[in-house]
Amino acid sequence: AQKVTQAQTEISVVEKEDVTLDCVYETRDTTYYLFWYKQPPSGELVFLIRRNSFDEQNEISGRYSWNFQKSTSSFNFTITASQVVDSAVYFCALMGSNFGNEKLTFGTGTRLTIIP
Amino acid sequence: GAGVSQSPSNKVTEKGKDVELRCDPISGHTALYWYRQSLGQGLEFLIYFQGNSAPDKSGLPSDRFSAERTGGSVSTLTIQRTQQEDSAVYLCASSPDYILSKQYFGPGTRLTVL
């Protein structure tokens, strides 16, 4: 069975601070994919990033960066110089490659509030 | 281009009634997924289609839930004899194929069972 744990239920930071959202996953698949989605107050899930299990390079996209560490089964997400528009619920998700795991398994989400 | 659309956006029904939720995926996307988001259960997978077939129905909560997809395009999720615990936002997503591609999500249908 696959599992994604986002231990941080809610985080509040003051605008311009950096913030890291934690994600820990469990899977027995050797090939799998990790995702982050953003759900703003409007409700629609917005794709942020996808990484496959063979690519452990960290990735940076503007103010966003992701740290994938297979050794600790973690895929953490950092926002630098946070802005009010970053306020949303963020979901980490896992998709495996074996039959029955070919679907997104989501964590419970982290509600991020950026205080102006 | 057009994204994933879902209808209705909101549905209020009485306990025991049947409801149909519709999803129009992005044109050309072969994979289609249904998820449910509720306060108690978070985001949970229901079913996915590759073309018109559903290889994995493991997430359907009970036999009151069924889904079909016709012409490799539109999908309908049907809930029979609705119960209050069915109240949730039902999300549809599509992708050009599965596994490799990101999923594009629709705005969801908020179902309230009174």
Short mmCIF file of C-alpha atoms in Angstrom, two decimals:
data_model
loop_
_atom_site.label_atom_id
_atom_site.label_comp_id
_atom_site.label_asym_id
_atom_site.label_seq_id
_atom_site.Cartn_x
_atom_site.Cartn_y
_atom_site.Cartn_z
CA ALA A 1 0.00 0.00 0.00
CA GLN A 2 1.10 3.52 -0.67
CA LYS A 3 1.06 6.26 1.89
CA VAL A 4 1.90 9.96 1.99
CA THR A 5 2.34 11.82 5.25
CA GLN A 6 2.23 15.57 5.61
CA ALA A 7 2.75 16.05 9.30
CA GLN A 8 2.22 19.81 9.22
CA THR A 9 -1.50 20.48 9.24
CA GLU A 10 -1.26 24.26 9.29
CA ILE A 11 1.60 26.73 8.97
CA SER A 12 1.53 30.50 9.26
CA VAL A 13 4.44 32.72 8.34
CA VAL A 14 4.89 36.41 7.84
CA GLU A 15 5.25 37.59 4.26
CA LYS A 16 8.78 37.38 2.84
CA GLU A 17 9.79 34.59 5.19
CA ASP A 18 10.89 31.26 3.78
CA VAL A 19 8.78 28.19 4.55
CA THR A 20 9.29 24.47 4.02
CA LEU A 21 6.46 21.98 3.68
CA ASP A 22 7.35 18.42 4.59
CA CYS A 23 6.31 15.28 2.77
CA VAL A 24 7.22 11.69 3.61
CA TYR A 25 6.06 8.79 1.50
CA GLU A 26 5.90 5.00 1.58
CA THR A 27 5.79 2.67 -1.39
CA ARG A 28 7.12 -0.72 -2.40
CA ASP A 29 7.24 0.20 -6.07
CA THR A 30 10.74 0.72 -7.45
CA THR A 31 9.43 3.19 -10.01
CA TYR A 32 7.15 5.89 -8.72
CA TYR A 33 6.30 9.53 -9.16
CA LEU A 34 5.96 12.30 -6.66
CA PHE A 35 3.84 15.40 -7.07
CA TRP A 36 2.98 18.63 -5.36
CA TYR A 37 -0.36 20.32 -5.95
CA LYS A 38 -1.62 23.68 -4.73
CA GLN A 39 -5.27 24.23 -3.86
CA PRO A 40 -6.03 27.94 -3.52
CA PRO A 41 -9.27 29.18 -1.94
CA SER A 42 -10.97 28.87 -5.33
CA GLY A 43 -10.71 25.09 -4.88
CA GLU A 44 -9.11 23.95 -8.13
CA LEU A 45 -6.02 21.79 -7.77
CA VAL A 46 -3.03 23.30 -9.53
CA PHE A 47 -0.10 21.11 -10.53
CA LEU A 48 3.29 22.36 -9.30
CA ILE A 49 5.81 19.61 -9.96
CA ARG A 50 6.32 15.94 -10.83
CA ARG A 51 9.48 13.97 -10.07
CA ASN A 52 10.24 10.37 -10.89
CA SER A 53 12.01 8.06 -8.49
CA PHE A 54 15.17 7.89 -10.57
CA ASP A 55 15.80 11.61 -10.60
CA GLU A 56 16.99 12.89 -7.26
CA GLN A 57 18.19 16.23 -8.51
CA ASN A 58 16.72 19.10 -6.61
CA GLU A 59 14.66 21.48 -8.64
CA ILE A 60 14.15 25.20 -8.46
CA SER A 61 11.43 27.14 -10.18
CA GLY A 62 11.43 30.79 -9.28
CA ARG A 63 10.67 31.06 -5.57
CA TYR A 64 9.80 27.36 -5.37
CA SER A 65 12.28 24.57 -4.77
CA TRP A 66 11.95 20.87 -4.07
CA ASN A 67 14.30 18.57 -2.18
CA PHE A 68 13.88 14.89 -3.06
CA GLN A 69 15.77 12.48 -0.81
CA LYS A 70 15.20 8.80 -1.50
CA SER A 71 17.22 7.76 1.53
CA THR A 72 14.68 9.35 3.84
CA SER A 73 11.65 8.93 1.53
CA SER A 74 11.04 12.64 1.61
CA PHE A 75 10.03 15.21 -0.97
CA ASN A 76 9.99 18.57 0.72
CA PHE A 77 8.84 21.83 -0.80
CA THR A 78 10.31 25.24 0.04
CA ILE A 79 8.89 28.63 -0.81
CA THR A 80 11.38 31.45 -0.47
CA ALA A 81 10.36 35.04 0.11
CA SER A 82 6.74 33.99 0.62
CA GLN A 83 3.90 36.13 -0.69
CA VAL A 84 0.26 36.43 0.29
CA VAL A 85 -0.72 34.73 -2.99
CA ASP A 86 1.06 31.61 -1.76
CA SER A 87 -1.68 31.12 0.83
CA ALA A 88 -3.34 27.82 -0.05
CA VAL A 89 -3.53 24.18 0.89
CA TYR A 90 -0.61 22.22 -0.52
CA PHE A 91 -0.86 18.50 -1.23
CA CYS A 92 1.96 16.07 -1.75
CA ALA A 93 1.02 12.98 -3.75
CA LEU A 94 2.50 9.69 -4.88
CA MET A 95 1.79 7.53 -7.90
CA GLY A 96 3.27 4.06 -8.25
CA SER A 97 3.83 1.99 -11.35
CA ASN A 98 2.57 -1.40 -10.25
CA PHE A 99 -1.01 -2.40 -10.87
CA GLY A 100 -3.24 -0.95 -8.19
CA ASN A 101 -0.84 1.88 -7.46
CA GLU A 102 -1.36 3.77 -10.72
CA LYS A 103 -3.30 6.52 -9.08
CA LEU A 104 -2.50 9.54 -6.99
CA THR A 105 -2.33 8.88 -3.28
CA PHE A 106 -2.52 12.21 -1.52
CA GLY A 107 -1.29 13.40 1.82
CA THR A 108 -3.74 15.19 4.06
CA GLY A 109 -2.45 18.57 2.97
CA THR A 110 -0.78 21.52 4.68
CA ARG A 111 -2.71 24.75 4.98
CA LEU A 112 -0.27 27.60 4.48
CA THR A 113 -1.22 31.10 5.52
CA ILE A 114 1.01 34.02 4.62
CA ILE A 115 0.44 36.95 6.92
CA PRO A 116 0.89 40.34 5.28
CA GLY B 1 -7.33 25.80 -24.61
CA ALA B 2 -10.21 24.47 -22.59
CA GLY B 3 -9.44 22.69 -19.36
CA VAL B 4 -11.31 19.92 -17.61
CA SER B 5 -14.90 20.87 -16.99
CA GLN B 6 -17.36 19.36 -14.56
CA SER B 7 -21.08 19.75 -14.14
CA PRO B 8 -22.97 20.64 -12.14
CA SER B 9 -20.72 22.80 -10.00
CA ASN B 10 -23.05 22.32 -7.05
CA LYS B 11 -25.65 19.66 -6.38
CA VAL B 12 -27.96 19.43 -3.41
CA THR B 13 -30.01 16.29 -3.14
CA GLU B 14 -32.11 14.43 -0.66
CA LYS B 15 -30.95 11.25 0.98
CA GLY B 16 -31.94 8.24 -1.09
CA LYS B 17 -31.98 9.99 -4.45
CA ASP B 18 -29.65 9.13 -7.34
CA VAL B 19 -27.21 11.70 -8.74
CA GLU B 20 -25.08 11.91 -11.86
CA LEU B 21 -21.90 13.92 -12.04
CA ARG B 22 -20.33 14.71 -15.38
CA CYS B 23 -16.73 15.27 -16.41
CA ASP B 24 -15.47 16.58 -19.74
CA PRO B 25 -11.74 15.95 -19.99
CA ILE B 26 -9.28 17.89 -22.06
CA SER B 27 -9.63 16.87 -25.69
CA GLY B 28 -7.26 14.08 -26.60
CA HIS B 29 -6.53 12.99 -23.05
CA THR B 30 -6.82 9.23 -22.82
CA ALA B 31 -6.70 8.89 -19.05
CA LEU B 32 -9.46 10.15 -16.78
CA TYR B 33 -9.59 10.01 -12.99
CA TRP B 34 -12.24 10.59 -10.35
CA TYR B 35 -11.32 11.65 -6.83
CA ARG B 36 -13.34 12.70 -3.82
CA GLN B 37 -12.42 15.36 -1.32
CA SER B 38 -14.20 15.38 2.01
CA LEU B 39 -13.43 16.80 5.41
CA GLY B 40 -13.04 13.48 7.10
CA GLN B 41 -11.21 11.57 4.37
CA GLY B 42 -9.09 14.13 2.56
CA LEU B 43 -8.45 13.51 -1.12
CA GLU B 44 -9.17 9.93 -2.11
CA PHE B 45 -9.01 8.09 -5.40
CA LEU B 46 -12.22 6.57 -6.73
CA ILE B 47 -11.63 5.20 -10.22
CA TYR B 48 -9.64 5.77 -13.37
CA PHE B 49 -10.24 5.13 -17.04
CA GLN B 50 -7.75 4.39 -19.76
CA GLY B 51 -9.82 5.03 -22.84
CA ASN B 52 -13.25 3.60 -22.07
CA SER B 53 -12.09 0.86 -19.76
CA ALA B 54 -11.55 1.10 -16.04
CA PRO B 55 -8.57 -1.04 -14.97
CA ASP B 56 -8.83 0.02 -11.37
CA LYS B 57 -12.14 0.45 -9.57
CA SER B 58 -10.70 -0.24 -6.16
CA GLY B 59 -11.47 3.18 -4.78
CA LEU B 60 -15.22 3.09 -5.26
CA PRO B 61 -16.64 3.20 -1.71
CA SER B 62 -19.57 0.88 -2.32
CA ASP B 63 -21.70 -0.71 -5.01
CA ARG B 64 -23.87 2.41 -4.96
CA PHE B 65 -21.08 4.12 -6.91
CA SER B 66 -20.50 3.47 -10.60
CA ALA B 67 -18.82 5.28 -13.44
CA GLU B 68 -18.67 5.01 -17.17
CA ARG B 69 -16.84 6.68 -19.97
CA THR B 70 -18.01 6.74 -23.53
CA GLY B 71 -16.17 7.55 -26.74
CA GLY B 72 -12.97 7.96 -24.78
CA SER B 73 -14.19 11.34 -23.68
CA VAL B 74 -17.01 12.28 -21.30
CA SER B 75 -17.34 10.39 -18.06
CA THR B 76 -20.28 10.12 -15.70
CA LEU B 77 -20.06 9.19 -12.04
CA THR B 78 -23.35 7.92 -10.69
CA ILE B 79 -24.22 7.60 -7.03
CA GLN B 80 -27.39 5.65 -6.28
CA ARG B 81 -29.44 5.99 -3.11
CA THR B 82 -27.25 8.81 -1.82
CA GLN B 83 -26.30 8.93 1.83
CA GLN B 84 -25.19 11.89 3.92
CA GLU B 85 -21.65 10.52 4.03
CA ASP B 86 -21.51 10.92 0.25
CA SER B 87 -21.39 14.69 0.72
CA ALA B 88 -18.06 15.86 -0.67
CA VAL B 89 -16.40 17.60 -3.58
CA TYR B 90 -15.98 15.21 -6.48
CA LEU B 91 -12.96 16.03 -8.61
CA CYS B 92 -12.20 14.85 -12.10
CA ALA B 93 -8.76 14.91 -13.70
CA SER B 94 -7.40 13.94 -17.08
CA SER B 95 -3.97 13.32 -18.51
CA PRO B 96 -2.57 12.56 -21.97
CA ASP B 97 -1.63 9.10 -20.72
CA TYR B 98 -1.22 7.70 -17.26
CA ILE B 99 1.82 7.28 -15.06
CA LEU B 100 4.03 9.67 -16.96
CA SER B 101 1.86 12.70 -17.29
CA LYS B 102 0.63 15.21 -14.83
CA GLN B 103 -3.07 15.25 -14.15
CA TYR B 104 -5.12 18.33 -14.93
CA PHE B 105 -7.94 18.79 -12.47
CA GLY B 106 -11.39 20.22 -13.01
CA PRO B 107 -13.10 22.63 -10.60
CA GLY B 108 -15.09 19.86 -8.95
CA THR B 109 -18.73 19.22 -8.15
CA ARG B 110 -19.80 19.96 -4.61
CA LEU B 111 -22.39 17.39 -3.59
CA THR B 112 -24.52 17.96 -0.53
CA VAL B 113 -26.85 15.21 0.63
CA LEU B 114 -29.52 16.41 3.03
#
